[in-house]
mmCIF file of C-alpha atoms and ligand atoms in Angstrom:
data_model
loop_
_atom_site.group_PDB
_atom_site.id
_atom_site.type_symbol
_atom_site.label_atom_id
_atom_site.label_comp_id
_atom_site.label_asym_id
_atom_site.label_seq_id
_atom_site.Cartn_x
_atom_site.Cartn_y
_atom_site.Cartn_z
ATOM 1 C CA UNK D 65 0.000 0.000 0.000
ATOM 2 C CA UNK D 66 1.113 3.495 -0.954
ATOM 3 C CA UNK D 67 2.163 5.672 2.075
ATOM 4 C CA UNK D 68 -0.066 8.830 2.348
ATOM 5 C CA UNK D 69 2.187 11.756 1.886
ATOM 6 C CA UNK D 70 1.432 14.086 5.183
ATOM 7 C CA UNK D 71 2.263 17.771 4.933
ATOM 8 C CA UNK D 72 2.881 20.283 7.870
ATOM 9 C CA UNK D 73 5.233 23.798 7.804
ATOM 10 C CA UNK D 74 6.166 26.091 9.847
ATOM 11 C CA UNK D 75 7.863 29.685 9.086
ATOM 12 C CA UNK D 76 10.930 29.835 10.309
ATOM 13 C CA UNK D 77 10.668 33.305 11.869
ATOM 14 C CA UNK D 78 11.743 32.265 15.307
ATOM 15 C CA UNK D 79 12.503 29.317 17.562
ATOM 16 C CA UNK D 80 9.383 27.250 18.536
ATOM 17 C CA UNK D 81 7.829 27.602 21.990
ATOM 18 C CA UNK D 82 6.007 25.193 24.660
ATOM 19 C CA UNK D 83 2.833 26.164 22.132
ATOM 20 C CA UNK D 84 3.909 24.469 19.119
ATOM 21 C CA UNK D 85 5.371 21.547 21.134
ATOM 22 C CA UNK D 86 1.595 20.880 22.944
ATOM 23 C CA UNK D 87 0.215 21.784 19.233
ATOM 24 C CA UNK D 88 2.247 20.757 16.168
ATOM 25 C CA UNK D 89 4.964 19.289 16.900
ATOM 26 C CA UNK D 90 3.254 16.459 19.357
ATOM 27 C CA UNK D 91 0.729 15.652 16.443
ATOM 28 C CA UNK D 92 4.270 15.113 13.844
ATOM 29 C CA UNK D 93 5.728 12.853 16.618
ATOM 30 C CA UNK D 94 2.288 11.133 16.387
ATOM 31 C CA UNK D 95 2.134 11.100 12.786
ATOM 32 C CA UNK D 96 5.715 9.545 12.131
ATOM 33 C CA UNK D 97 4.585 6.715 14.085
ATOM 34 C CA UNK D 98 1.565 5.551 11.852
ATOM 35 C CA UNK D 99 2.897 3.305 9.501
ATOM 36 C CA UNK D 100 0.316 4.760 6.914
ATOM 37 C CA UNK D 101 1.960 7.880 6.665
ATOM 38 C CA UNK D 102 5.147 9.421 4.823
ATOM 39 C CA UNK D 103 5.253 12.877 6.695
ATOM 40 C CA UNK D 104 7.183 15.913 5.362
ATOM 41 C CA UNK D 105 7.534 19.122 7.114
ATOM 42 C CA UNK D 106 8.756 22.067 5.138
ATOM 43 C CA UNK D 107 10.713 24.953 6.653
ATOM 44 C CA UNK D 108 8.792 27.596 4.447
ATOM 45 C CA UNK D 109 11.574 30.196 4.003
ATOM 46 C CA UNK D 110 10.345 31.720 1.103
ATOM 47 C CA UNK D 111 7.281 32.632 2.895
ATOM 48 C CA UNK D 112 8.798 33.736 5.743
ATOM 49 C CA UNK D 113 10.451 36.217 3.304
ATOM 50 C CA UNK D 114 7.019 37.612 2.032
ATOM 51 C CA UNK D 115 6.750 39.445 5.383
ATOM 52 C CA UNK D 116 10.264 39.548 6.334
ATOM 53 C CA UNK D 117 12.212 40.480 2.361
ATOM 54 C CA UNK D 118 14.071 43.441 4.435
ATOM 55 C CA UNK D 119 15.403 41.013 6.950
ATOM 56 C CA UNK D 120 16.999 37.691 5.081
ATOM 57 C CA UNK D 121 19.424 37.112 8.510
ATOM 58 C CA UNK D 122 16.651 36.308 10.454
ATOM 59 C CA UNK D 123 15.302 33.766 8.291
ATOM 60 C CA UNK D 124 18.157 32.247 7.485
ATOM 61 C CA UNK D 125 19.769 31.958 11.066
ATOM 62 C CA UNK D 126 15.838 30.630 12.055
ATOM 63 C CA UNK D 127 16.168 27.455 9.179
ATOM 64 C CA UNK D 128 18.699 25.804 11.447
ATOM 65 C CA UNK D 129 17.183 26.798 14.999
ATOM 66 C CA UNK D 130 13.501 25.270 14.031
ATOM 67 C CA UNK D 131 15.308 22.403 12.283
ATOM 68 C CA UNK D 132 17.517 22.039 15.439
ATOM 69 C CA UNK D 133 14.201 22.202 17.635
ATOM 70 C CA UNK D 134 12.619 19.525 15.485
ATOM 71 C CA UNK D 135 15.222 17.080 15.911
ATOM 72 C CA UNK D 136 15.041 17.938 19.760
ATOM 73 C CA UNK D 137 12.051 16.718 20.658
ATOM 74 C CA UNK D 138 12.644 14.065 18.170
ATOM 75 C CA UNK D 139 10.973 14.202 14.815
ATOM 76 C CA UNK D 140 13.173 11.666 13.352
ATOM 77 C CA UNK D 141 14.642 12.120 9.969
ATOM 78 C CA UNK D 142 14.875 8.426 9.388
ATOM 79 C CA UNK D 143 10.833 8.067 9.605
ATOM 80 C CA UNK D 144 10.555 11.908 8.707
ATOM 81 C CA UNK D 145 11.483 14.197 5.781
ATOM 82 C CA UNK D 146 12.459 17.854 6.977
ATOM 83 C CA UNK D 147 13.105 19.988 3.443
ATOM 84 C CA UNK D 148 13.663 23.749 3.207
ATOM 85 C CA UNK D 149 11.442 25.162 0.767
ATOM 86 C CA UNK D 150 13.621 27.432 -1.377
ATOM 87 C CA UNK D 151 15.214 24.368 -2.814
ATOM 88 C CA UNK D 152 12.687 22.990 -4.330
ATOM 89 C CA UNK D 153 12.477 25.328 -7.540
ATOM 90 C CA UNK D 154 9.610 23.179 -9.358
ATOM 91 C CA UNK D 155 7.790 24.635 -5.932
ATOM 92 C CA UNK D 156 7.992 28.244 -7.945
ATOM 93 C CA UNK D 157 7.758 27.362 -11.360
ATOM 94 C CA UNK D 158 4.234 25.503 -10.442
ATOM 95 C CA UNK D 159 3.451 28.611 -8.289
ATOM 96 C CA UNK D 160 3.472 30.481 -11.642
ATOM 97 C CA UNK D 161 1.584 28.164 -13.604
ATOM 98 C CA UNK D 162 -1.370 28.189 -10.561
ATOM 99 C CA UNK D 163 -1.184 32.305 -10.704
ATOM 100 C CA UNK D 164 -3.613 31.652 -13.478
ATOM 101 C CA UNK D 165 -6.174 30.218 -11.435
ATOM 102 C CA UNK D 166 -7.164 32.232 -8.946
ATOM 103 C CA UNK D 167 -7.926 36.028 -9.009
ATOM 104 C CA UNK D 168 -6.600 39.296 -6.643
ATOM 105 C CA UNK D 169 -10.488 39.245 -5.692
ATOM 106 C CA UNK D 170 -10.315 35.555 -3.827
ATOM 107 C CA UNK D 171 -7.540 36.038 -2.671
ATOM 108 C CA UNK D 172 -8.417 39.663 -0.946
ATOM 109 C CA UNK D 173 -11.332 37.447 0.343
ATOM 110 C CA UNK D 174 -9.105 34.736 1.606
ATOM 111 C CA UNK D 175 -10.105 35.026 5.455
ATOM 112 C CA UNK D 176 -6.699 33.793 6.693
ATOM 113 C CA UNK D 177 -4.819 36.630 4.532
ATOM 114 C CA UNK D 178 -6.911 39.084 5.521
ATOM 115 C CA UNK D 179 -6.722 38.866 9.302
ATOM 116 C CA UNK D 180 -3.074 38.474 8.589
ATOM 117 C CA UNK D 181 -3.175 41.866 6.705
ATOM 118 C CA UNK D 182 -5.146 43.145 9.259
ATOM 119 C CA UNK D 183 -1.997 42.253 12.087
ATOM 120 C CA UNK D 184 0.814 43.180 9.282
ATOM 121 C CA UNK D 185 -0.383 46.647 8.858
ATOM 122 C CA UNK D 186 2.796 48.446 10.315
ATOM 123 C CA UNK D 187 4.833 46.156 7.718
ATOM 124 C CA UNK D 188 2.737 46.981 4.461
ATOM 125 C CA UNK D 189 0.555 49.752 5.045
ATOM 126 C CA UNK D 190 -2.583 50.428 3.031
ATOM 127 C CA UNK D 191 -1.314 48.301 0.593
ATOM 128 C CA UNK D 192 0.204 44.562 0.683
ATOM 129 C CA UNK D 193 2.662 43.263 -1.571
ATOM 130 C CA UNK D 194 2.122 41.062 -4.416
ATOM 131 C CA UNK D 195 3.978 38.164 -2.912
ATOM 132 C CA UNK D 196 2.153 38.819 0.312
ATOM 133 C CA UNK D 197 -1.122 38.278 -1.422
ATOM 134 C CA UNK D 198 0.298 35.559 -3.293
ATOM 135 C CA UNK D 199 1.660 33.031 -0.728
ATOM 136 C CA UNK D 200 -1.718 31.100 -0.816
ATOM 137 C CA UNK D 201 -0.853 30.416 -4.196
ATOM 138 C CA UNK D 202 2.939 29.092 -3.086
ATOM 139 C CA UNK D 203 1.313 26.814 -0.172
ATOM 140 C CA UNK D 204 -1.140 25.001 -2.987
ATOM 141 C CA UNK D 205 2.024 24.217 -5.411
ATOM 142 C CA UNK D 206 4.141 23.150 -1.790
ATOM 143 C CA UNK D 207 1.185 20.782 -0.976
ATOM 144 C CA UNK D 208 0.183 19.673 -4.734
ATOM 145 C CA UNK D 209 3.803 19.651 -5.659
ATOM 146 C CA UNK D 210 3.751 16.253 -3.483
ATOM 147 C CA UNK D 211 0.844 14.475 -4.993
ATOM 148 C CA UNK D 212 -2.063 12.735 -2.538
ATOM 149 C CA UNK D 213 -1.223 15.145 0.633
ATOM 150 C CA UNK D 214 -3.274 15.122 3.532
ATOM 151 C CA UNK D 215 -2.637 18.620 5.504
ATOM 152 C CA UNK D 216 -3.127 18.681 9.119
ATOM 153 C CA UNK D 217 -4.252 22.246 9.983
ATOM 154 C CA UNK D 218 -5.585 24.335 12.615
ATOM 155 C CA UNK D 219 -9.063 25.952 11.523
ATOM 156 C CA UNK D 220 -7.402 29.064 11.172
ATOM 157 C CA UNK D 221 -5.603 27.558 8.315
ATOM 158 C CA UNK D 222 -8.497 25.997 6.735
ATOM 159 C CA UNK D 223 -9.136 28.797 4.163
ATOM 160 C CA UNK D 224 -5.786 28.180 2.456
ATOM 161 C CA UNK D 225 -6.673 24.680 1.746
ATOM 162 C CA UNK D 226 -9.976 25.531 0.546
ATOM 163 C CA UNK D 227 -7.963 27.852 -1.981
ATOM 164 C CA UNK D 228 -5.274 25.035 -2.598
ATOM 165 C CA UNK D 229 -7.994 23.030 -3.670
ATOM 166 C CA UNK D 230 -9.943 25.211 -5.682
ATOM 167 C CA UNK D 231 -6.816 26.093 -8.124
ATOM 168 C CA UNK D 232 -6.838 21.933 -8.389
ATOM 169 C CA UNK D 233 -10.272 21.994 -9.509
ATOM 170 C CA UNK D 234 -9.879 24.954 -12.065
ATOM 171 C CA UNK D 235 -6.733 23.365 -13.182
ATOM 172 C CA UNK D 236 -7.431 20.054 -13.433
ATOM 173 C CA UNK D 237 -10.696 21.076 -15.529
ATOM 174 C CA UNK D 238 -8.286 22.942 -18.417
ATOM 175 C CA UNK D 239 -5.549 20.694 -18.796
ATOM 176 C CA UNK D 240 -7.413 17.177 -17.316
ATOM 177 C CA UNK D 241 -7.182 14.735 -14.735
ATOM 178 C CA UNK D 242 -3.302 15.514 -13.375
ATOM 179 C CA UNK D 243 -3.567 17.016 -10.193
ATOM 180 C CA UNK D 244 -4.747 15.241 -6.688
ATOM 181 C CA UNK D 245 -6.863 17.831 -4.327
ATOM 182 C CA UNK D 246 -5.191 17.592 -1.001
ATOM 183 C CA UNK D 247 -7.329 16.990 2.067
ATOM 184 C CA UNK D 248 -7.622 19.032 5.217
ATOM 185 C CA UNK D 249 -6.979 17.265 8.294
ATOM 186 C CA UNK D 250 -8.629 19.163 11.160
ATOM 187 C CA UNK D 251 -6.619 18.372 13.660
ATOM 188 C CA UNK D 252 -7.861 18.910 17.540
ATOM 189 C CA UNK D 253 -4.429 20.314 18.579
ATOM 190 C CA UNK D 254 -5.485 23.084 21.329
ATOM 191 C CA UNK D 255 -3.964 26.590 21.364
ATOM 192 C CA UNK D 256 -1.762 27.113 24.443
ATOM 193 C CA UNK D 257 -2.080 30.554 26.092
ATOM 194 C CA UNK D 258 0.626 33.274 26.788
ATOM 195 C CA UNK D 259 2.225 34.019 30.177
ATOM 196 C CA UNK D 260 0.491 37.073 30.115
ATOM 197 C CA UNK D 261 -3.244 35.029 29.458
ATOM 198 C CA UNK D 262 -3.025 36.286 25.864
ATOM 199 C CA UNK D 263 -4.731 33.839 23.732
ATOM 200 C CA UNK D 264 -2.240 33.503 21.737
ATOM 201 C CA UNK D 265 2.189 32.452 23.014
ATOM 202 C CA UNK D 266 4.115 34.299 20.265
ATOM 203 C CA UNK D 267 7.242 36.161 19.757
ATOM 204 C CA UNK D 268 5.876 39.277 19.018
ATOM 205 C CA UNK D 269 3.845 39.383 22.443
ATOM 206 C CA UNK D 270 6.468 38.265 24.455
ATOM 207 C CA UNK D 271 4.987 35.494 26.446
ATOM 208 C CA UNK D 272 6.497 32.602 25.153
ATOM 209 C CA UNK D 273 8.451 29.924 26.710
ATOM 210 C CA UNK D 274 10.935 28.180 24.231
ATOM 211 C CA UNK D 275 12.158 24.677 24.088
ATOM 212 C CA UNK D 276 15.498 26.167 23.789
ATOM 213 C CA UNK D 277 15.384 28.185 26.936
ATOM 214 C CA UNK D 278 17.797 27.856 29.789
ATOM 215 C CA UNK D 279 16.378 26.623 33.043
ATOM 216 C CA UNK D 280 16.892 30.293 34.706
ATOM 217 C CA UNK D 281 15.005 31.770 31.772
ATOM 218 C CA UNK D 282 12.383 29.425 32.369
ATOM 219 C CA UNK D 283 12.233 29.822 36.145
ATOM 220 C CA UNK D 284 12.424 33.972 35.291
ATOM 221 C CA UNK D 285 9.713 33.575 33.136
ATOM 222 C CA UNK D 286 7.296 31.652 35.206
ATOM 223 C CA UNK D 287 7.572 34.287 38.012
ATOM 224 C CA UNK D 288 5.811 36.734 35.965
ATOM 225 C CA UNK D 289 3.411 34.976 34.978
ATOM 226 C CA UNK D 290 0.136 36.114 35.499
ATOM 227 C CA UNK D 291 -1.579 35.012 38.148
ATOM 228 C CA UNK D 292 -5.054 35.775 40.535
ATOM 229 C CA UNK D 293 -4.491 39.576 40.766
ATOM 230 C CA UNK D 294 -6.736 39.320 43.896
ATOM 231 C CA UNK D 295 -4.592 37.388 45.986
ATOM 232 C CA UNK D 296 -1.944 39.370 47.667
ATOM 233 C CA UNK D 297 -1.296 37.304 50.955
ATOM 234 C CA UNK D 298 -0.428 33.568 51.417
ATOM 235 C CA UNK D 299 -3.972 32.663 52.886
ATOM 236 C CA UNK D 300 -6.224 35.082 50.538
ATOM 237 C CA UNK D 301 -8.718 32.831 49.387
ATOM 238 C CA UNK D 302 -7.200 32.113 45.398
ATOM 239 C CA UNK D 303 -8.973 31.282 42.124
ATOM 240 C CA UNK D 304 -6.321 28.993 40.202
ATOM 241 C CA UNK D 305 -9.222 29.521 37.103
ATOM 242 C CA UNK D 306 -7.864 32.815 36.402
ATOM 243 C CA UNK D 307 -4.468 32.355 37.542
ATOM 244 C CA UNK D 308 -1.530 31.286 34.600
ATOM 245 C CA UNK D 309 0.391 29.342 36.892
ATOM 246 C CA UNK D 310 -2.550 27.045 37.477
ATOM 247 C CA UNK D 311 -2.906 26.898 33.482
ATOM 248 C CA UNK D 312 0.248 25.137 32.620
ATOM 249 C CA UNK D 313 0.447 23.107 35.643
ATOM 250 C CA UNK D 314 -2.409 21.291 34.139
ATOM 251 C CA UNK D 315 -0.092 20.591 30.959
ATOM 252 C CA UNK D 316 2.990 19.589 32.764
ATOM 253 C CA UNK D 317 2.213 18.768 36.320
ATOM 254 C CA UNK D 318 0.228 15.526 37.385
ATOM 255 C CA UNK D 319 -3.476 15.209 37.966
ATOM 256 C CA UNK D 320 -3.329 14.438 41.438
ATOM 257 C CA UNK D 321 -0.769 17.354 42.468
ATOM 258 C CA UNK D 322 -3.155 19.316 40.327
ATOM 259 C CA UNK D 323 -5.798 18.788 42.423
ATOM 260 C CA UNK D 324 -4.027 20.141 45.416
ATOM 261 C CA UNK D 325 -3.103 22.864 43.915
ATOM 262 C CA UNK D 326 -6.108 24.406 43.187
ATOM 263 C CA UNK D 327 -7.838 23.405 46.287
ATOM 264 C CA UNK D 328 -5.464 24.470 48.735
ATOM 265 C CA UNK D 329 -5.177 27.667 46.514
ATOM 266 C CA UNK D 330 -8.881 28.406 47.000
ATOM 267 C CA UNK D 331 -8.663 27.020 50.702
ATOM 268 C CA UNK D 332 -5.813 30.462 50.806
ATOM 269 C CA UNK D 333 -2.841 27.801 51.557
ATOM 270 C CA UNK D 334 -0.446 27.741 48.717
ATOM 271 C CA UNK D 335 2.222 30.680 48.191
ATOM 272 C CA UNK D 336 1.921 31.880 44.606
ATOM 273 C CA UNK D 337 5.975 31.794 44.766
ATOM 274 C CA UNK D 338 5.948 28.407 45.766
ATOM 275 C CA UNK D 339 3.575 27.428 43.522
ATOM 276 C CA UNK D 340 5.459 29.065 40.627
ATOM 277 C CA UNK D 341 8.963 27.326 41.522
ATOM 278 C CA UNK D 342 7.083 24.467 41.861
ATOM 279 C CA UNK D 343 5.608 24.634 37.690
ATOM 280 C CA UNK D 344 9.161 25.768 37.032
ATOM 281 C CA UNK D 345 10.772 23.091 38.263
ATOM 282 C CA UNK D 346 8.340 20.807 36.347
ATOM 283 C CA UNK D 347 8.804 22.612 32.778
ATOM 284 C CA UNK D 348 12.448 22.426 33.002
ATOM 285 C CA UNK D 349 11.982 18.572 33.696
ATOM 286 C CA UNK D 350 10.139 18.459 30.490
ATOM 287 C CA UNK D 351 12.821 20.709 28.627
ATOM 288 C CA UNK D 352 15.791 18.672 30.137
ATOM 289 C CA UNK D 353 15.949 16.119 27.504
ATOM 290 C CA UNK D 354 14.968 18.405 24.993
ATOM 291 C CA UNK D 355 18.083 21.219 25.260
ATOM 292 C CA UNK D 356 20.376 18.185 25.984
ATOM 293 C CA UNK D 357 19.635 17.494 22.188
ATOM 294 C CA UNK D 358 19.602 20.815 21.065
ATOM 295 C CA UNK D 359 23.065 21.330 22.417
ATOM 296 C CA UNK D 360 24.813 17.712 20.842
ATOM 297 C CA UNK D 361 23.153 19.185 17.494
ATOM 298 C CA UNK D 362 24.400 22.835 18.309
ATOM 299 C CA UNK D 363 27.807 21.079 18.551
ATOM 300 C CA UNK D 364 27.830 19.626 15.304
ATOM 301 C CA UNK D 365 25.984 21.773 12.800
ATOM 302 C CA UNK D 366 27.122 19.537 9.688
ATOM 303 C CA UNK D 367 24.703 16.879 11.066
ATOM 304 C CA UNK D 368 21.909 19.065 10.952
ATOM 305 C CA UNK D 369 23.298 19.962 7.502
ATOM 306 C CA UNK D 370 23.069 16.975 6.240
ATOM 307 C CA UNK D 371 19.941 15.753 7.304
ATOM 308 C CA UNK D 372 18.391 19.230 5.581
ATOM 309 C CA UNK D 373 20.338 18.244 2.453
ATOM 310 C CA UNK D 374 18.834 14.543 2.225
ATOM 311 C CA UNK D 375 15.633 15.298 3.257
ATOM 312 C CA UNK D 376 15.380 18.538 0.759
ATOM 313 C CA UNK D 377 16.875 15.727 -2.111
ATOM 314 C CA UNK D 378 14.368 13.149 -1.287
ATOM 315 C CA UNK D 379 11.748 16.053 -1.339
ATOM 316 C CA UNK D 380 13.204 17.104 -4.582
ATOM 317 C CA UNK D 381 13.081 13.862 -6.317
ATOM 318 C CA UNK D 382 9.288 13.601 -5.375
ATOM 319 C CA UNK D 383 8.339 16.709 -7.335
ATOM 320 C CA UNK D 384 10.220 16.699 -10.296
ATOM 321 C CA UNK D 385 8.193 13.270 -10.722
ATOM 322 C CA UNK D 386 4.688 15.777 -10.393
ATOM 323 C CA UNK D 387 6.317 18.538 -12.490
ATOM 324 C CA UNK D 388 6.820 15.972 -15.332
ATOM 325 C CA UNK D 389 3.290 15.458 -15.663
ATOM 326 C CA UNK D 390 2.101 19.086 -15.160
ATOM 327 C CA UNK D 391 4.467 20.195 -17.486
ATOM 328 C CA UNK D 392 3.171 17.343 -19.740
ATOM 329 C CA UNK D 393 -0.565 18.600 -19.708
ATOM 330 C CA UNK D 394 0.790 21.745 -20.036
ATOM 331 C CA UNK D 395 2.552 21.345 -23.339
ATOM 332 C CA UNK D 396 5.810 23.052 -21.856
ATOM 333 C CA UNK D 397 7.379 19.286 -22.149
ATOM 334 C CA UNK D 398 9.446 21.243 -25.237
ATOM 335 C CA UNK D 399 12.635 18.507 -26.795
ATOM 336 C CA UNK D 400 11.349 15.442 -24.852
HETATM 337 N N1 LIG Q 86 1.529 28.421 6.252
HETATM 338 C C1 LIG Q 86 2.354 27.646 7.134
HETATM 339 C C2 LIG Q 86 2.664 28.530 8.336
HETATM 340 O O1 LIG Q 86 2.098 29.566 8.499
HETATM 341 C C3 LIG Q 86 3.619 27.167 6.493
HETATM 342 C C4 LIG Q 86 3.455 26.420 5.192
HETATM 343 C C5 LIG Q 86 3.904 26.815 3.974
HETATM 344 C C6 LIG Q 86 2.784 25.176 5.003
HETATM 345 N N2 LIG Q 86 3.566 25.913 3.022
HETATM 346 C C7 LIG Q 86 2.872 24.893 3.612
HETATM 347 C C8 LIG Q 86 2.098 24.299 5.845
HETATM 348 C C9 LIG Q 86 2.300 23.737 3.058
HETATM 349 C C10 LIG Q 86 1.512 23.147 5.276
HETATM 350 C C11 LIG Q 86 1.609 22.885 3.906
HETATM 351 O O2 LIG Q 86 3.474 28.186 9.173
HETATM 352 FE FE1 SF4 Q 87 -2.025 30.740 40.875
HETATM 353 FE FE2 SF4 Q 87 -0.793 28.994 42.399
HETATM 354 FE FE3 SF4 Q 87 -1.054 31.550 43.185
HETATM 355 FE FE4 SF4 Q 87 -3.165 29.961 43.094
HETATM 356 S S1 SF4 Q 87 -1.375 29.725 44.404
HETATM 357 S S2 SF4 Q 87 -3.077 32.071 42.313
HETATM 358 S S3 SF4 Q 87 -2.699 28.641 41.344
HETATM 359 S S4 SF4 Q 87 0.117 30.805 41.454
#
């Protein structure tokens, strides 16, 4: 039986954080399991670029640190392909070929573009760029470039799929049967919460915990955390449901000991700095393992070099095979 092909990405704008490990990256560790499945995960640098073209350090630097986190928690690039995007140039040329199918109107309408317009506003003003607008266009030809994919997304992501597949439709119905629509995977990863209770952990807000973070930085970081601003002394009566702290003990402190913390919190006997050291001391358990990694790979960069290289090859070899046939249909197969 053929393996189903299983796409995922990230941007690699910045090191991943104690979000993406409870979201993403635990449903690829998952996934690489199930014998069924052939995962890839791109590092998308060229669409990193369309909102960071003034800054190519940063994205470059940030292709080894998210491939180094990978490989931390162990995404294994024996069961695993990891690729960087920018390599694979039949990515672009099909990117091209799709620009056909779809007009500035949909993709104005495209609800993930335009909340991200909405948040990039400081970046492009009243007007976005082309390749901005475009990148919906770049993530169909990554996913159809790799026939048969099944995309695992968060329902924020959903609209780009719908878009991906939509182009398939339109193109498939000029130049026949070639292309295979992908499928969404909705997957029921949850959304972790900033130190600060923001909805959202992210660079930009500040709130983030990363899997590369140094036990102090952890330990400075849970301190100020938000917690109940009500409670002042030791025995104030607490509410651990509004309190931070409380939060991510539930994701990395047993059910039992998080039981007694909330009750003796209410019951006004639990110190909120005790209770803080206490989820410290329990992240950087869970990040022990995880920076001993990162640091064998920080020591020997060629390794994570290489593994880059064979996955992007392997990747490569894949889409050629799909740009054959498109090109084919197409009648751009010119002195074959
Ligand atoms: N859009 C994804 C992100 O925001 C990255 C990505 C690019 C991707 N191309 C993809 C994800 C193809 C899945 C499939 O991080
Ligand atoms: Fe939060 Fe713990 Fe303080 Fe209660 S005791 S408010 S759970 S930090």
């Amino acid at each position: 039986m053929k393996k189903k092909r299983i796409l995922t990405g990230d941007r690699p704008t910045g090191r991943l954080h104690i979000g993406h490990y409870f979201g993403s990256l635990q449903k690829r560790l998952e996934l690489q399991e199930n014998e069924e499945y052939d995962p890839y995960i791109l590092i998308a640098d060229v669409q990193a670029l369309t909102d960071n073209f003034d800054n190519p350090e940063k994205v470059r630097k940030n292709v080894r640190e998210v491939a180094i986190d990978y490989l931390s928690v162990g995404i294994d690039p024996n069961k695993t392909t990891i690729y960087i995007q920018s390599m694979i140039p039949e990515a672009f040329e099909l990117t091209m070929f799709y620009s056909n199918f779809v007009t500035i109107s949909r993709l104005q309408r495209n609800p993930t573009v335009k909340t991200e317009i909405e948040q990039k506003k400081e970046i492009f003003g009243e007007s976005v760029t082309y390749g901005f607008l475009g990148y919906p266009v770049s993530q169909a030809a990554d996913i159809t470039c790799f026939e048969g994919a099944l995309v695992p997304v968060g329902e924020d992501q959903l609209p780009l799929i719908e878009q991906c597949r939509e182009i398939v439709r339109k193109f498939n119905s000029v130049y026949g049967d070639i292309l295979t629509e992908p499928q969404a995977v909705l997957s029921s990863t949850k959304r972790i919460k900033g130190l600060d209770g923001n909805d959202k952990m992210g660079k930009s807000l500040g709130n983030a915990i990363y899997l590369s973070d140094s036990e102090e930085e952890v330990t400075k970081k849970v301190m100020s955390a938000t917690t109940d601003p009500n409670r002042i002394k030791k025995d104030d009566l607490g509410n651990p449901d509004i309190c931070m702290v409380s939060y991510y003990h539930n994701l990395f402190t047993d059910k039992a000991e998080c039981e007694n913390i909330c009750r003796e919190c209410r019951e006004g006997k639990r110190g909120c700095v005790y209770c803080k050291k206490q989820l410290a001391e329990n992240i950087n358990k869970v990040l022990e393992p995880i920076r001993e990694k990162r640091a064998y790979y920080e020591a020997h960069p060629e390794i994570v070099d290489n593994i880059l290289k064979e996955g992007t090859e392997r990747a490569r070899k894949s889409a050629k095979e799909t740009m054959k046939k498109i090109k084919e249909a197409m009648m751009l197969n010119y002195f074959e």
